[in-house]
Amino acid sequence: QVQLVESGGGSVQPGGSLRLSCAASGFSFSNAWMHWVRQAPGKGLERVSYIDGSGTSIYYVPSVKGRFTISRDNAKNTLYLQLNSLKTEDTAMYFCGYICSSTSCQYRGQGTQVTVSS
């Protein structure tokens, strides 16, 4: 079955950096469009970024463009999200997702918490 396990979250000050990872199994990862989505307290799910199987087609929501970088290692079945220049408004639970729209995912992991606070 599809399994997605995120890691790498934490608490940082504004301007800090984190690298999130997502270990995937149970499906053909190298052929899959993969997504990072987030949910801030009291808000709905927001798609942050997605990447195609080859890593050549990438999307970022405008609020993170230039600060976040999505990547993947198909040999390791792992998806990454590098978060730089973090802002307080980036505070959320971050999930990796498989088969997602802009507001929901058929499959997602348990999430990893990112907290940005001074």
Short mmCIF file of C-alpha atoms in Angstrom, two decimals, residues 27-113:
data_model
loop_
_atom_site.label_atom_id
_atom_site.label_comp_id
_atom_site.label_asym_id
_atom_site.label_seq_id
_atom_site.Cartn_x
_atom_site.Cartn_y
_atom_site.Cartn_z
CA PHE A 27 3.83 2.77 -5.78
CA SER A 28 5.99 3.64 -8.77
CA PHE A 29 7.72 6.66 -7.27
CA SER A 30 9.89 7.49 -10.27
CA ASN A 31 6.80 7.90 -12.47
CA ALA A 32 4.76 9.86 -9.93
CA TRP A 33 4.04 13.55 -9.70
CA MET A 34 4.74 14.34 -6.05
CA HIS A 35 3.49 17.22 -3.96
CA TRP A 36 4.24 19.13 -0.80
CA VAL A 37 1.17 20.57 0.90
CA ARG A 38 0.78 22.39 4.20
CA GLN A 39 -1.92 23.19 6.69
CA ALA A 40 -1.62 26.14 9.04
CA PRO A 41 -3.64 26.23 12.26
CA GLY A 42 -7.28 26.98 11.50
CA LYS A 43 -6.75 26.97 7.75
CA GLY A 44 -7.31 24.59 4.88
CA LEU A 45 -4.78 22.53 2.99
CA GLU A 46 -2.55 24.52 0.66
CA ARG A 47 -0.41 23.01 -2.08
CA VAL A 48 3.07 24.48 -1.79
CA SER A 49 4.92 22.76 -4.62
CA TYR A 50 4.89 19.81 -6.95
CA ILE A 51 7.37 18.02 -9.20
CA ASP A 52 7.06 15.52 -12.03
CA GLY A 53 8.72 12.13 -12.06
CA SER A 54 11.81 13.28 -13.92
CA GLY A 55 12.23 16.42 -11.83
CA THR A 56 11.99 18.72 -14.81
CA SER A 57 8.51 20.16 -14.32
CA ILE A 58 8.12 22.07 -11.07
CA TYR A 59 5.52 24.40 -9.57
CA TYR A 60 5.65 26.67 -6.53
CA VAL A 61 2.84 28.65 -4.97
CA PRO A 62 3.81 32.34 -5.36
CA SER A 63 4.23 32.88 -1.60
CA VAL A 64 7.21 30.47 -1.46
CA LYS A 65 8.77 30.95 -4.89
CA GLY A 66 12.44 31.86 -4.57
CA ARG A 67 12.61 30.58 -0.98
CA PHE A 68 11.64 26.90 -1.22
CA THR A 69 13.14 24.25 -3.49
CA ILE A 70 11.55 20.90 -4.26
CA SER A 71 13.66 17.98 -5.43
CA ARG A 72 13.63 14.21 -5.56
CA ASP A 73 15.97 11.23 -5.56
CA ASN A 74 14.26 8.45 -7.48
CA ALA A 75 17.00 5.96 -6.56
CA LYS A 76 16.06 6.48 -2.91
CA ASN A 77 12.30 6.93 -3.42
CA THR A 78 12.62 10.19 -1.51
CA LEU A 79 11.12 13.63 -2.01
CA TYR A 80 12.68 16.77 -0.51
CA LEU A 81 11.69 20.34 0.24
CA GLN A 82 14.40 22.86 1.12
CA LEU A 83 12.92 25.76 3.05
CA ASN A 84 15.03 28.93 3.18
CA SER A 85 14.33 32.46 4.41
CA LEU A 86 11.49 31.14 6.52
CA LYS A 87 8.75 33.51 7.64
CA THR A 88 6.30 33.24 10.51
CA GLU A 89 3.52 32.69 8.00
CA ASP A 90 5.25 29.48 6.87
CA THR A 91 4.33 27.89 10.20
CA ALA A 92 2.25 24.81 9.39
CA MET A 93 2.14 21.06 9.30
CA TYR A 94 3.83 19.99 6.08
CA PHE A 95 2.79 16.84 4.24
CA CYS A 96 4.03 15.11 1.14
CA GLY A 97 1.26 13.95 -1.09
CA TYR A 98 0.54 11.62 -3.97
CA ILE A 99 -2.40 12.17 -6.31
CA CYS A 100 -3.23 15.70 -5.19
CA SER A 101 -5.29 18.64 -6.32
CA SER A 102 -4.65 22.17 -5.11
CA THR A 103 -6.62 21.52 -1.92
CA SER A 104 -6.59 17.79 -1.20
CA CYS A 105 -4.53 14.63 -1.60
CA GLN A 106 -5.65 11.06 -2.05
CA TYR A 107 -2.55 9.94 -0.17
CA ARG A 108 -0.44 11.90 2.29
CA GLY A 109 1.81 11.13 5.20
CA GLN A 110 1.44 11.96 8.87
CA GLY A 111 3.14 15.30 8.39
CA THR A 112 6.06 17.14 9.94
CA GLN A 113 5.60 20.36 11.90
#
